[in-house]
Amino acid sequence: MTEILVSEVGPRDGLQSIDRVMPLDAKKRWIAAEADAGVREIEVGSFVPPAIMPQMADTAELVAFAKNIEGLAVVALVPNAKGAERAARAGVDAMSIPFSMSETHSRNNVRKDHPAMLAEIAEVAAIARTHGVHLSVGLSTAFGCTYEGSVSEEQVVRLAAAAIEAGAMELSLSDTTGYADPAQVRRLIRKVRAAVGEGLLTTLHLHNTRGLGLANVVAGLEEGITTFDASLGGLGGCPFAPGASGNLVTEDLVLMLNSMGFRTGIDLNKLLEVRMILVGALPGEPLYGFTPDAGPMLDYHERITA
Amino acid sequence: MTEILVSEVGPRDGLQSIDRVMPLDAKKRWIAAEADAGVREIEVGSFVPPAIMPQMADTAELVAFAKNIEGLAVVALVPNAKGAERAARAGVDAMSIPFSMSETHSRNNVRKDHPAMLAEIAEVAAIARTHGVHLSVGLSTAFGCTYEGSVSEEQVVRLAAAAIEAGAMELSLSDTTGYADPAQVRRLIRKVRAAVGEGLLTTLHLHNTRGLGLANVVAGLEEGITTFDASLGGLGGCPFAPGASGNLVTEDLVLMLNSMGFRTGIDLNKLLEVRMILVGALPGEPLYGFTPDAGPMLDYHERITA
């Protein structure tokens, strides 16, 4: 049985996508409960300026809290070197920095073109190395961009190699916009790996905007991807598609992977209970997913022990 | 580019799952509009006793109507020999009969055990041969049953071979209960094909109860499945999962297949407009799907002409 790492990004990607601020205590209960359900990696927040994103103001406290949970890898997003310094001081195990493959998206989101972003990644990598922290670069808008439309695969391959050159220790292909289709997922994984080596591209970060999220996971699994980001309850949603979750829904992803015979180490029934923490802390906030309504199949336990 | 047949089953599977009766005129407009969007096969109804299922009472009229649409294969479901006689007289191109792999499900749904169903299939096959009509047997509950839980793969293989023996001209693996996972889909297709021959298992009929519908399509595509059933707007829903469509949502399936470079012959934008016929004819009825909200990707046309 192959081990697959489900990386929970809800406390970062989910919460930064909604306006309400989840109380620190609820975030802690969420993180602790997911770890207790068997989740082994959680992106607990983002080291962005609190004035810009008050939802993430307590990230350092969350890192300190999560570091005390045995066996949990604690990740935080950093937008730049300043954030990386804060993350390293807070004691993260790993930091991730998004690098937009679409230059228009990069300019609009972080006011940096590609050369400026690569310089930033080099600075962040130096900080990471100094502190012995892992650094993953998220190749965002890798499957298409809401400004530019298609993003050429050759450009993604070139920038992926440049990110490694700048000091990235690992890459993630990120479908920020929900554009990916399964054929494209397989193709782009192969092309990027051909350029940087198989071991450096381990992760897919998928959104479910057009309902293709789990279909793209299957494509990723076929290519040997071993880490998938997901968000409990698909928290955050998609502003352009009222019925669509933001990230992959952790509950549905875990149901699928466990049923297929992959080892995630996650207890689905415990995970489904964690959802209640979100319901309690963010009353009325839309949550997504099919498994929470339908429940596991009657023969779910036979499947996962087969 | 591989051709994939998207078989629209909404006028049968979707409409039989809701209590309201769609007016005949709206059904005709729906069928004509889908055919105009490029859909090449539609299951227009079911030859069940009208007293039991008044939603399907006009199936013979729909067959007559649909037969006049050039290039459209007209399919109807038949539960038994009596239905098959009516379907043949109405002039269908193909009939499909469901054959439940779970004997409990078969007894509860059609009050027949497996030997009785095989006898019925043999009668239906004789009628089909006499009239030169194609006969597909849908191996329902093939991936699990809400009464029995798991259904053994050996049993499915044995019953699949028995159905061919009884005169089935083609088989469909049907995930009636939304239990299938992608690994199971690949495994079961291989096993059934090893028993009956590759050419006799062409079709997957999937439900989206646990959100795994399109993920299972990817698994089916990898195994060379060339026909997928789907229902416009996921009409019919799933009584056990309020957010879940019944069948695969045709709109999402077509977006995925077309984007991946498969040839469906279906114009997605025209298909999305057909949805308005359902909205008009069944006001307030829940419809499903992500693509209708999010719309195609900006670079959709580049993808499909690549």
Coordinates of C-alpha atoms in Angstrom, one line a residue:
Chain A
M1 CA 0.0 0.0 0.0
T2 CA 1.3 3.4 -1.0
E3 CA 1.4 6.1 1.6
I4 CA -0.3 9.4 0.5
L5 CA 0.1 12.6 2.5
V6 CA -3.0 14.7 2.8
S7 CA -1.9 18.2 3.7
E8 CA -4.6 20.2 5.3
V9 CA -4.5 23.8 4.1
G10 CA -7.9 25.0 5.4
P11 CA -6.5 27.1 8.3
R12 CA -4.6 29.1 5.7
D13 CA -6.2 28.8 2.3
G14 CA -9.7 28.4 3.6
L15 CA -9.7 31.0 6.2
Q16 CA -7.9 33.6 4.1
S17 CA -10.7 33.3 1.5
I18 CA -13.4 34.4 3.9
D19 CA -13.8 37.8 5.6
R20 CA -14.6 36.6 9.0
V21 CA -11.8 35.9 11.5
M22 CA -11.9 32.6 13.2
P23 CA -11.1 32.9 16.9
L24 CA -7.7 31.6 17.8
D25 CA -9.1 29.0 20.2
A26 CA -11.3 27.5 17.5
K27 CA -8.3 27.3 15.1
K28 CA -6.4 25.5 17.8
R29 CA -9.2 23.0 18.4
W30 CA -9.5 22.5 14.6
I31 CA -5.8 21.8 14.2
A32 CA -5.6 19.5 17.3
A33 CA -8.7 17.6 16.2
E34 CA -7.4 17.0 12.7
A35 CA -4.0 15.9 14.0
D36 CA -5.9 13.5 16.3
A37 CA -7.8 12.2 13.3
G38 CA -4.5 11.3 11.8
V39 CA -3.6 14.3 9.6
R40 CA 0.2 14.6 9.5
E41 CA 0.7 18.0 7.9
I42 CA -1.2 21.2 8.4
E43 CA -0.6 24.7 6.8
V44 CA -1.7 26.6 9.9
G45 CA -1.6 30.1 8.5
S46 CA 0.3 32.8 6.5
F47 CA 2.9 35.3 7.5
V48 CA 1.4 38.2 5.6
P49 CA 1.1 41.7 7.2
P50 CA -1.7 41.5 9.7
A51 CA -3.1 44.8 8.4
I52 CA -3.6 43.3 5.0
M53 CA -5.0 40.0 6.3
P54 CA -6.3 40.1 9.8
Q55 CA -7.5 36.5 9.5
M56 CA -3.9 35.4 9.6
A57 CA -2.7 37.7 12.4
D58 CA -2.3 34.8 14.9
T59 CA -0.2 32.6 12.7
A60 CA 2.9 32.7 15.0
E61 CA 0.8 31.6 18.0
L62 CA -0.7 28.8 15.9
V63 CA 2.7 27.6 14.9
A64 CA 3.9 27.5 18.5
F65 CA 0.7 25.6 19.4
A66 CA 0.9 23.1 16.5
K67 CA 4.6 22.4 17.1
N68 CA 3.6 20.8 20.4
I69 CA 1.5 18.2 18.6
E70 CA 3.6 15.1 18.2
G71 CA 4.2 13.9 14.6
L72 CA 2.6 16.9 13.0
A73 CA 4.5 18.8 10.3
V74 CA 3.7 22.5 10.7
V75 CA 3.7 24.6 7.5
A76 CA 3.0 28.3 6.9
L77 CA 2.8 30.3 3.8
V78 CA 5.2 33.2 3.3
P79 CA 4.7 35.8 0.6
N80 CA 8.3 37.1 0.8
A81 CA 11.6 37.2 2.8
K82 CA 10.0 39.3 5.5
G83 CA 7.4 36.7 6.1
A84 CA 10.0 33.9 5.9
E85 CA 12.0 35.6 8.7
R86 CA 8.8 35.6 10.9
A87 CA 8.0 32.0 9.9
A88 CA 11.5 30.8 10.8
R89 CA 11.5 32.6 14.1
A90 CA 8.1 31.1 14.9
G91 CA 9.6 27.7 14.3
V92 CA 7.8 26.3 11.3
D93 CA 8.9 22.9 9.9
A94 CA 8.3 24.1 6.4
M95 CA 7.4 27.2 4.5
S96 CA 5.7 27.5 1.2
I97 CA 5.9 30.5 -1.1
P98 CA 3.5 30.9 -4.1
F99 CA 5.1 31.7 -7.4
S100 CA 2.6 32.6 -10.1
M101 CA 3.3 31.1 -13.5
S102 CA 1.2 33.8 -15.1
E103 CA 3.2 37.1 -14.9
T104 CA 0.0 39.1 -15.0
H105 CA -1.3 37.2 -12.0
S106 CA 2.0 37.7 -10.2
R107 CA 2.0 41.5 -10.9
N108 CA -1.6 41.9 -9.9
N109 CA -1.3 39.8 -6.7
V110 CA 2.1 40.6 -5.3
R111 CA 3.3 43.4 -7.6
K112 CA 6.3 41.4 -8.8
D113 CA 7.3 40.2 -12.2
H114 CA 9.0 36.8 -12.6
P115 CA 12.6 38.0 -12.2
A116 CA 11.6 39.9 -9.0
M117 CA 9.8 36.8 -7.7
L118 CA 12.8 34.6 -8.4
A119 CA 15.0 37.0 -6.5
E120 CA 12.6 36.9 -3.6
I121 CA 12.6 33.0 -3.6
A122 CA 16.4 33.1 -3.5
E123 CA 16.2 35.3 -0.4
V124 CA 13.6 33.1 1.2
A125 CA 15.7 30.0 0.4
A126 CA 18.7 31.5 2.1
I127 CA 16.6 32.2 5.3
A128 CA 15.1 28.6 5.1
R129 CA 18.6 27.1 4.8
T130 CA 19.9 29.2 7.7
H131 CA 17.1 28.0 10.0
G132 CA 17.0 24.4 8.7
V133 CA 13.5 24.9 7.5
H134 CA 12.1 23.1 4.4
L135 CA 11.0 25.3 1.5
S136 CA 8.4 24.4 -1.0
V137 CA 7.6 26.6 -3.9
G138 CA 4.0 26.5 -5.1
L139 CA 3.8 27.0 -8.9
S140 CA 0.5 28.8 -8.9
T141 CA -1.8 29.4 -11.9
A142 CA 0.2 26.5 -13.4
F143 CA -2.9 25.2 -15.3
G144 CA -4.3 28.5 -16.5
C145 CA -5.0 32.0 -15.3
T146 CA -8.1 34.0 -15.0
Y147 CA -6.3 37.0 -16.5
E148 CA -4.2 35.4 -19.2
G149 CA -6.1 32.3 -20.0
S150 CA -3.7 29.6 -21.0
V151 CA -0.2 29.5 -19.4
S152 CA 2.3 27.8 -21.7
E153 CA 3.6 24.5 -20.4
E154 CA 7.1 25.5 -21.6
Q155 CA 6.9 28.6 -19.4
V156 CA 5.9 26.5 -16.4
V157 CA 8.8 24.1 -17.0
R158 CA 11.2 27.0 -17.4
L159 CA 10.1 28.7 -14.2
A160 CA 10.0 25.4 -12.3
A161 CA 13.6 24.9 -13.1
A162 CA 14.4 28.5 -12.2
A163 CA 12.7 28.1 -8.9
I164 CA 14.9 25.1 -8.1
E165 CA 17.9 27.1 -9.2
A166 CA 16.9 29.8 -6.8
G167 CA 16.8 27.4 -3.9
A168 CA 13.4 25.7 -3.8
M169 CA 13.7 22.3 -2.1
E170 CA 10.4 21.0 -3.4
L171 CA 7.8 22.1 -5.9
S172 CA 4.0 22.0 -5.9
L173 CA 1.8 22.3 -9.0
S174 CA -1.0 24.6 -8.0
D175 CA -4.3 24.9 -9.9
T176 CA -5.2 28.2 -8.3
T177 CA -8.0 28.9 -10.8
G178 CA -9.7 25.5 -11.1
Y179 CA -8.6 25.2 -14.7
A180 CA -6.8 21.9 -14.7
D181 CA -8.1 18.8 -16.5
P182 CA -6.7 15.3 -15.9
A183 CA -4.9 15.0 -19.2
Q184 CA -3.2 18.3 -18.6
V185 CA -2.3 17.3 -15.0
R186 CA -0.5 14.1 -16.3
R187 CA 1.2 16.0 -19.1
L188 CA 2.5 18.9 -16.9
I189 CA 3.7 16.6 -14.1
R190 CA 5.8 14.7 -16.7
K191 CA 7.2 17.8 -18.3
V192 CA 8.2 19.5 -15.1
R193 CA 9.7 16.3 -13.7
A194 CA 11.7 15.8 -16.9
A195 CA 13.2 19.2 -16.2
V196 CA 13.8 19.1 -12.5
G197 CA 13.8 15.4 -11.5
E198 CA 11.0 13.3 -10.1
G199 CA 11.8 13.8 -6.4
L200 CA 11.4 17.5 -6.5
L201 CA 7.7 17.6 -7.7
T202 CA 5.7 15.7 -5.1
T203 CA 2.6 17.8 -4.5
L204 CA -0.6 18.9 -6.2
H205 CA -2.7 21.8 -4.9
L206 CA -6.1 21.5 -6.6
H207 CA -9.3 23.6 -6.5
N208 CA -12.7 22.2 -7.4
T209 CA -14.2 25.2 -9.2
R210 CA -15.4 23.1 -12.1
G211 CA -15.9 19.8 -10.2
L212 CA -12.8 18.2 -11.6
G213 CA -10.8 18.2 -8.4
L214 CA -10.9 14.5 -7.5
A215 CA -10.6 13.6 -11.2
N216 CA -7.3 15.5 -11.3
V217 CA -6.2 13.7 -8.1
V218 CA -6.6 10.4 -10.0
A219 CA -4.4 11.7 -12.8
G220 CA -1.9 12.8 -10.2
L221 CA -1.9 9.4 -8.5
E222 CA -1.3 7.7 -11.8
E223 CA 1.8 9.9 -12.2
G224 CA 3.0 9.0 -8.7
I225 CA 2.2 12.3 -6.9
T226 CA 2.3 11.6 -3.1
T227 CA 1.0 14.8 -1.5
F228 CA -2.4 16.4 -2.0
D229 CA -3.5 19.7 -0.4
A230 CA -7.1 19.9 0.7
S231 CA -9.3 22.0 3.0
L232 CA -11.8 20.6 5.5
G233 CA -15.3 21.4 4.3
G234 CA -13.8 23.0 1.2
L235 CA -13.8 26.1 3.4
G236 CA -13.5 29.4 1.5
G237 CA -15.6 28.3 -1.5
C238 CA -15.2 29.9 -4.9
P239 CA -16.6 33.4 -5.5
F240 CA -17.2 32.6 -9.2
A241 CA -19.1 29.3 -8.6
P242 CA -21.5 29.3 -5.6
G243 CA -21.7 25.5 -5.4
A244 CA -18.0 24.9 -5.6
S245 CA -15.6 24.4 -2.8
G246 CA -12.4 26.3 -2.8
N247 CA -9.7 23.6 -2.3
L248 CA -10.4 20.0 -2.6
V249 CA -12.6 18.9 0.2
T250 CA -10.5 16.9 2.7
E251 CA -13.4 14.6 3.7
D252 CA -14.0 13.5 0.1
L253 CA -10.3 13.2 -0.7
V254 CA -9.8 11.0 2.3
L255 CA -12.8 8.8 1.5
M256 CA -11.5 8.3 -2.0
L257 CA -7.9 7.6 -1.1
N258 CA -8.7 5.3 1.8
S259 CA -11.3 3.4 -0.4
M260 CA -8.7 3.0 -3.1
G261 CA -6.4 1.3 -0.7
F262 CA -3.9 4.1 -0.2
R263 CA -2.6 4.7 3.3
T264 CA -3.3 8.2 4.5
G265 CA -3.3 7.3 8.2
I266 CA -6.5 9.4 8.5
D267 CA -9.6 8.1 10.3
L268 CA -12.5 9.3 8.2
N269 CA -15.1 9.1 10.9
K270 CA -13.0 11.2 13.2
L271 CA -12.3 13.6 10.4
L272 CA -16.0 14.0 9.7
E273 CA -16.5 15.0 13.4
V274 CA -13.9 17.8 13.1
R275 CA -16.3 19.5 10.7
M276 CA -18.5 20.4 13.7
I277 CA -15.7 22.7 14.9
L278 CA -16.1 24.8 11.8
V279 CA -19.9 24.8 12.0
G280 CA -19.6 26.0 15.6
A281 CA -16.9 28.6 15.0
L282 CA -18.2 30.0 11.8
P283 CA -22.0 29.7 12.0
G284 CA -23.7 30.0 8.6
E285 CA -20.4 29.7 6.6
P286 CA -21.0 27.5 3.6
L287 CA -19.3 24.1 3.8
Y288 CA -18.9 21.7 0.9
G289 CA -18.3 18.1 0.3
F290 CA -20.4 15.0 -0.5
T291 CA -19.1 12.5 2.0
P292 CA -20.3 14.5 5.0
D293 CA -23.9 14.2 3.7
A294 CA -23.8 10.7 2.2
G295 CA -21.6 9.1 4.7
P296 CA -19.1 6.4 3.9
M297 CA -20.3 3.3 1.9
L298 CA -21.7 0.5 3.9
D299 CA -18.6 -1.6 3.1
Y300 CA -16.1 1.2 3.7
H301 CA -14.3 -0.6 6.5
E302 CA -14.0 -3.8 4.3
R303 CA -12.5 -1.6 1.6
I304 CA -9.8 0.0 3.7
T305 CA -8.7 -3.2 5.4
A306 CA -8.7 -5.2 2.1
Chain B
M1 CA -8.3 11.9 -30.8
T2 CA -10.5 9.2 -29.2
E3 CA -14.2 9.5 -29.7
I4 CA -16.2 9.2 -26.5
L5 CA -20.0 8.7 -26.5
V6 CA -21.8 10.7 -23.8
S7 CA -25.2 9.0 -23.4
E8 CA -27.8 11.3 -22.0
V9 CA -30.0 9.5 -19.5
G10 CA -31.7 12.4 -17.8
P11 CA -35.1 12.0 -19.5
R12 CA -35.2 8.5 -18.0
D13 CA -33.0 8.2 -14.9
G14 CA -33.4 11.9 -13.9
L15 CA -37.1 12.2 -14.5
Q16 CA -38.0 8.9 -12.9
S17 CA -36.2 10.0 -9.7
I18 CA -38.5 13.0 -9.1
D19 CA -42.2 12.9 -8.4
R20 CA -43.2 15.7 -10.8
V21 CA -44.2 14.8 -14.3
M22 CA -42.4 16.8 -17.0
P23 CA -44.8 17.8 -19.7
L24 CA -44.3 15.9 -23.0
D25 CA -43.7 19.1 -24.9
A26 CA -40.8 20.1 -22.6
K27 CA -39.3 16.6 -22.9
K28 CA -39.4 16.9 -26.7
R29 CA -37.7 20.3 -26.6
W30 CA -35.1 18.9 -24.2
I31 CA -34.3 16.0 -26.4
A32 CA -34.2 18.1 -29.6
A33 CA -32.0 20.7 -28.0
E34 CA -29.5 18.2 -26.7
A35 CA -29.3 16.5 -30.1
D36 CA -28.8 19.9 -31.6
A37 CA -25.9 20.5 -29.2
G38 CA -24.3 17.3 -30.5
V39 CA -25.5 14.6 -28.1
R40 CA -25.7 11.4 -30.2
E41 CA -27.5 9.0 -27.8
I42 CA -30.4 9.7 -25.5
E43 CA -32.3 7.3 -23.2
V44 CA -35.7 8.9 -23.6
G45 CA -37.7 7.0 -21.1
S46 CA -38.7 3.7 -19.6
F47 CA -41.3 1.1 -20.7
V48 CA -42.6 0.5 -17.2
P49 CA -46.3 0.3 -16.3
P50 CA -47.7 3.9 -16.4
A51 CA -49.6 3.2 -13.3
I52 CA -46.4 2.6 -11.4
M53 CA -44.4 5.4 -13.0
P54 CA -46.6 8.1 -14.5
Q55 CA -43.5 10.2 -15.3
M56 CA -42.7 7.7 -18.0
A57 CA -46.2 7.2 -19.5
D58 CA -45.3 9.1 -22.7
T59 CA -42.2 7.1 -23.6
A60 CA -43.6 5.6 -26.8
E61 CA -44.5 9.1 -28.1
L62 CA -41.0 10.3 -27.2
V63 CA -39.4 7.4 -29.0
A64 CA -41.4 8.3 -32.1
F65 CA -40.4 11.9 -31.8
A66 CA -36.7 11.2 -31.2
K67 CA -36.5 8.7 -34.1
N68 CA -37.1 11.6 -36.4
I69 CA -33.9 13.4 -35.3
E70 CA -31.2 12.5 -37.7
G71 CA -28.1 10.8 -36.2
L72 CA -29.6 10.3 -32.8
A73 CA -29.6 6.8 -31.2
V74 CA -32.8 6.4 -29.3
V75 CA -32.6 4.2 -26.2
A76 CA -35.3 3.2 -23.7
L77 CA -35.1 1.2 -20.5
V78 CA -37.2 -2.0 -20.2
P79 CA -37.7 -3.8 -16.9
N80 CA -38.9 -7.0 -18.5
A81 CA -40.2 -8.8 -21.7
K82 CA -43.5 -6.9 -21.6
G83 CA -41.6 -3.6 -21.6
A84 CA -39.3 -4.9 -24.4
E85 CA -42.3 -5.7 -26.6
R86 CA -43.6 -2.2 -26.1
A87 CA -40.1 -0.7 -26.8
A88 CA -39.6 -2.7 -29.9
R89 CA -43.1 -1.7 -31.2
A90 CA -42.3 1.9 -30.5
G91 CA -39.2 1.6 -32.6
V92 CA -36.2 2.1 -30.3
D93 CA -32.7 1.7 -31.6
A94 CA -31.6 0.1 -28.4
M95 CA -33.1 -1.1 -25.1
S96 CA -31.3 -1.5 -21.8
I97 CA -32.4 -3.7 -19.0
P98 CA -31.0 -3.4 -15.5
F99 CA -29.7 -6.5 -13.8
S100 CA -28.9 -6.1 -10.2
M101 CA -25.7 -7.7 -9.1
S102 CA -27.0 -7.7 -5.5
E103 CA -29.7 -10.3 -5.2
T104 CA -31.3 -8.5 -2.3
H105 CA -31.5 -5.4 -4.4
S106 CA -33.0 -7.4 -7.3
R107 CA -35.6 -9.0 -5.1
N108 CA -36.5 -5.7 -3.5
N109 CA -36.7 -3.7 -6.7
V110 CA -38.1 -6.1 -9.2
R111 CA -39.1 -9.1 -7.1
K112 CA -36.8 -11.4 -9.0
D113 CA -33.8 -13.5 -7.9
H114 CA -30.8 -13.9 -10.2
P115 CA -32.1 -17.0 -12.1
A116 CA -35.4 -15.3 -12.7
M117 CA -33.7 -12.2 -14.0
L118 CA -31.5 -14.2 -16.4
A119 CA -34.6 -15.9 -17.7
E120 CA -36.2 -12.5 -18.3
I121 CA -33.0 -11.2 -20.0
A122 CA -33.2 -14.3 -22.4
E123 CA -36.8 -13.4 -23.2
V124 CA -35.9 -9.7 -23.8
A125 CA -32.9 -10.8 -25.9
A126 CA -35.2 -12.9 -28.1
I127 CA -37.5 -9.9 -28.6
A128 CA -34.5 -7.6 -29.4
R129 CA -33.2 -10.1 -32.0
T130 CA -36.5 -10.5 -33.6
H131 CA -36.9 -6.7 -34.0
G132 CA -33.2 -6.0 -34.9
V133 CA -32.9 -3.9 -31.8
H134 CA -29.6 -3.6 -29.8
L135 CA -29.8 -4.9 -26.2
S136 CA -27.5 -3.6 -23.4
V137 CA -27.7 -5.1 -19.9
G138 CA -26.8 -2.7 -17.1
L139 CA -25.0 -4.5 -14.3
S140 CA -26.5 -2.4 -11.5
T141 CA -25.2 -2.3 -7.9
A142 CA -22.0 -3.6 -9.4
F143 CA -19.8 -1.6 -7.0
G144 CA -21.8 -2.1 -3.9
C145 CA -25.3 -2.2 -2.5
T146 CA -27.1 -0.2 0.1
Y147 CA -28.7 -3.4 1.4
E148 CA -25.8 -5.9 1.2
G149 CA -22.8 -3.6 1.3
S150 CA -20.0 -5.1 -0.8
V151 CA -20.9 -7.2 -3.8
S152 CA -18.2 -9.7 -4.6
E153 CA -16.3 -9.0 -7.8
E154 CA -16.4 -12.8 -8.6
Q155 CA -20.2 -12.6 -8.5
V156 CA -20.3 -9.6 -10.9
V157 CA -17.9 -11.5 -13.3
R158 CA -20.1 -14.6 -13.1
L159 CA -23.3 -12.7 -13.7
A160 CA -21.8 -10.7 -16.4
A161 CA -20.9 -13.8 -18.3
A162 CA -24.3 -15.3 -17.6
A163 CA -26.0 -12.1 -19.0
I164 CA -24.0 -12.5 -22.2
E165 CA -24.9 -16.2 -22.3
A166 CA -28.6 -15.1 -22.0
G167 CA -28.3 -12.9 -25.0
A168 CA -27.0 -9.5 -23.9
M169 CA -25.3 -7.8 -26.8
E170 CA -23.4 -5.3 -24.6
L171 CA -22.8 -4.7 -20.9
S172 CA -22.7 -1.6 -18.8
L173 CA -21.2 -1.4 -15.3
S174 CA -23.6 0.6 -13.2
D175 CA -22.7 2.3 -9.9
T176 CA -26.4 2.6 -8.9
T177 CA -25.5 3.5 -5.3
G178 CA -22.5 5.8 -5.7
Y179 CA -20.1 3.3 -4.1
A180 CA -17.5 3.1 -6.8
D181 CA -13.9 4.2 -6.2
P182 CA -11.4 4.6 -9.1
A183 CA -9.3 1.6 -8.1
Q184 CA -12.4 -0.6 -8.0
V185 CA -13.5 0.8 -11.4
R186 CA -10.3 -0.2 -13.0
R187 CA -10.2 -3.6 -11.3
L188 CA -13.8 -4.6 -12.1
I189 CA -13.6 -3.5 -15.7
R190 CA -10.5 -5.7 -16.2
K191 CA -12.1 -8.7 -14.5
V192 CA -15.3 -8.5 -16.4
R193 CA -13.5 -8.0 -19.7
A194 CA -11.3 -10.9 -19.0
A195 CA -14.4 -13.0 -18.7
V196 CA -16.6 -11.7 -21.5
G197 CA -14.2 -10.0 -23.9
E198 CA -13.2 -6.4 -24.2
G199 CA -15.7 -5.4 -26.9
L200 CA -18.7 -6.4 -24.8
L201 CA -18.1 -4.0 -21.9
T202 CA -18.1 -0.4 -23.3
T203 CA -20.1 1.6 -20.8
L204 CA -20.0 3.1 -17.3
H205 CA -23.1 4.4 -15.6
L206 CA -21.9 6.4 -12.6
H207 CA -23.6 8.3 -9.8
N208 CA -22.0 11.2 -7.9
T209 CA -23.3 10.5 -4.4
R210 CA -19.9 10.8 -2.8
G211 CA -18.4 13.2 -5.3
L212 CA -16.3 10.6 -7.0
G213 CA -18.2 10.5 -10.3
L214 CA -15.6 12.2 -12.5
A215 CA -12.7 10.6 -10.7
N216 CA -14.3 7.2 -11.7
V217 CA -14.6 8.5 -15.3
V218 CA -10.9 9.1 -15.4
A219 CA -10.4 5.5 -14.2
G220 CA -12.8 4.2 -16.9
L221 CA -11.0 6.3 -19.6
E222 CA -7.7 4.7 -18.6
E223 CA -9.3 1.3 -19.1
G224 CA -10.6 2.3 -22.5
I225 CA -14.3 2.7 -21.7
T226 CA -15.9 4.7 -24.5
T227 CA -19.4 5.4 -23.3
F228 CA -20.5 7.3 -20.2
D229 CA -24.0 7.9 -19.1
A230 CA -24.9 11.3 -17.7
S231 CA -27.9 13.4 -16.8
L232 CA -28.2 17.1 -17.7
G233 CA -28.1 19.2 -14.5
G234 CA -27.6 15.9 -12.6
L235 CA -31.5 15.9 -12.5
G236 CA -33.0 13.7 -9.9
G237 CA -30.4 14.2 -7.2
C238 CA -29.6 11.8 -4.5
P239 CA -32.1 11.4 -1.6
F240 CA -29.3 10.5 0.8
A241 CA -27.0 13.4 -0.1
P242 CA -28.8 16.8 -0.5
G243 CA -25.9 18.4 -2.4
A244 CA -25.2 15.4 -4.7
S245 CA -26.5 15.0 -8.2
G246 CA -28.0 11.7 -9.2
N247 CA -26.1 10.7 -12.3
L248 CA -23.0 12.3 -13.5
V249 CA -23.7 15.9 -14.5
T250 CA -23.6 16.0 -18.3
E251 CA -22.3 19.6 -18.4
D252 CA -19.3 18.8 -16.1
L253 CA -18.6 15.5 -17.9
V254 CA -18.5 17.2 -21.3
L255 CA -16.3 20.0 -20.0
M256 CA -13.8 17.5 -18.7
L257 CA -13.8 15.2 -21.8
N258 CA -13.6 18.0 -24.3
S259 CA -10.8 19.7 -22.3
M260 CA -8.9 16.5 -22.2
G261 CA -9.0 16.3 -26.0
F262 CA -11.5 13.6 -26.4
R263 CA -14.0 14.0 -29.2
T264 CA -17.6 14.0 -27.9
G265 CA -19.0 16.0 -30.7
I266 CA -20.9 18.1 -28.1
D267 CA -20.9 21.9 -28.1
L268 CA -20.6 22.8 -24.4
N269 CA -22.0 26.3 -24.7
K270 CA -25.1 25.0 -26.5
L271 CA -25.4 22.3 -23.9
L272 CA -25.3 24.8 -21.1
E273 CA -28.2 26.6 -22.7
V274 CA -30.3 23.4 -22.8
R275 CA -30.4 23.6 -19.0
M276 CA -32.8 26.5 -19.3
I277 CA -35.4 24.1 -20.6
L278 CA -35.2 22.2 -17.3
V279 CA -35.4 25.4 -15.3
G280 CA -38.5 26.4 -17.2
A281 CA -40.3 23.1 -17.2
L282 CA -39.5 22.1 -13.6
P283 CA -39.3 25.4 -11.7
G284 CA -37.6 25.1 -8.4
E285 CA -36.3 21.6 -9.0
P286 CA -32.7 21.4 -7.8
L287 CA -30.1 21.2 -10.5
Y288 CA -26.4 20.3 -10.0
G289 CA -23.1 20.8 -11.6
F290 CA -20.1 23.1 -11.3
T291 CA -19.6 24.2 -15.0
P292 CA -23.0 25.9 -15.3
D293 CA -21.9 28.3 -12.4
A294 CA -18.2 28.7 -13.1
G295 CA -18.4 28.6 -16.9
P296 CA -15.7 27.1 -19.1
M297 CA -12.1 28.1 -18.6
L298 CA -10.9 31.2 -20.5
D299 CA -8.8 29.0 -22.7
Y300 CA -11.4 26.4 -23.2
H301 CA -11.5 26.8 -27.0
E302 CA -7.8 26.6 -27.2
R303 CA -7.9 23.3 -25.3
I304 CA -10.5 21.7 -27.5
T305 CA -8.8 22.6 -30.7
A306 CA -5.3 21.7 -29.5

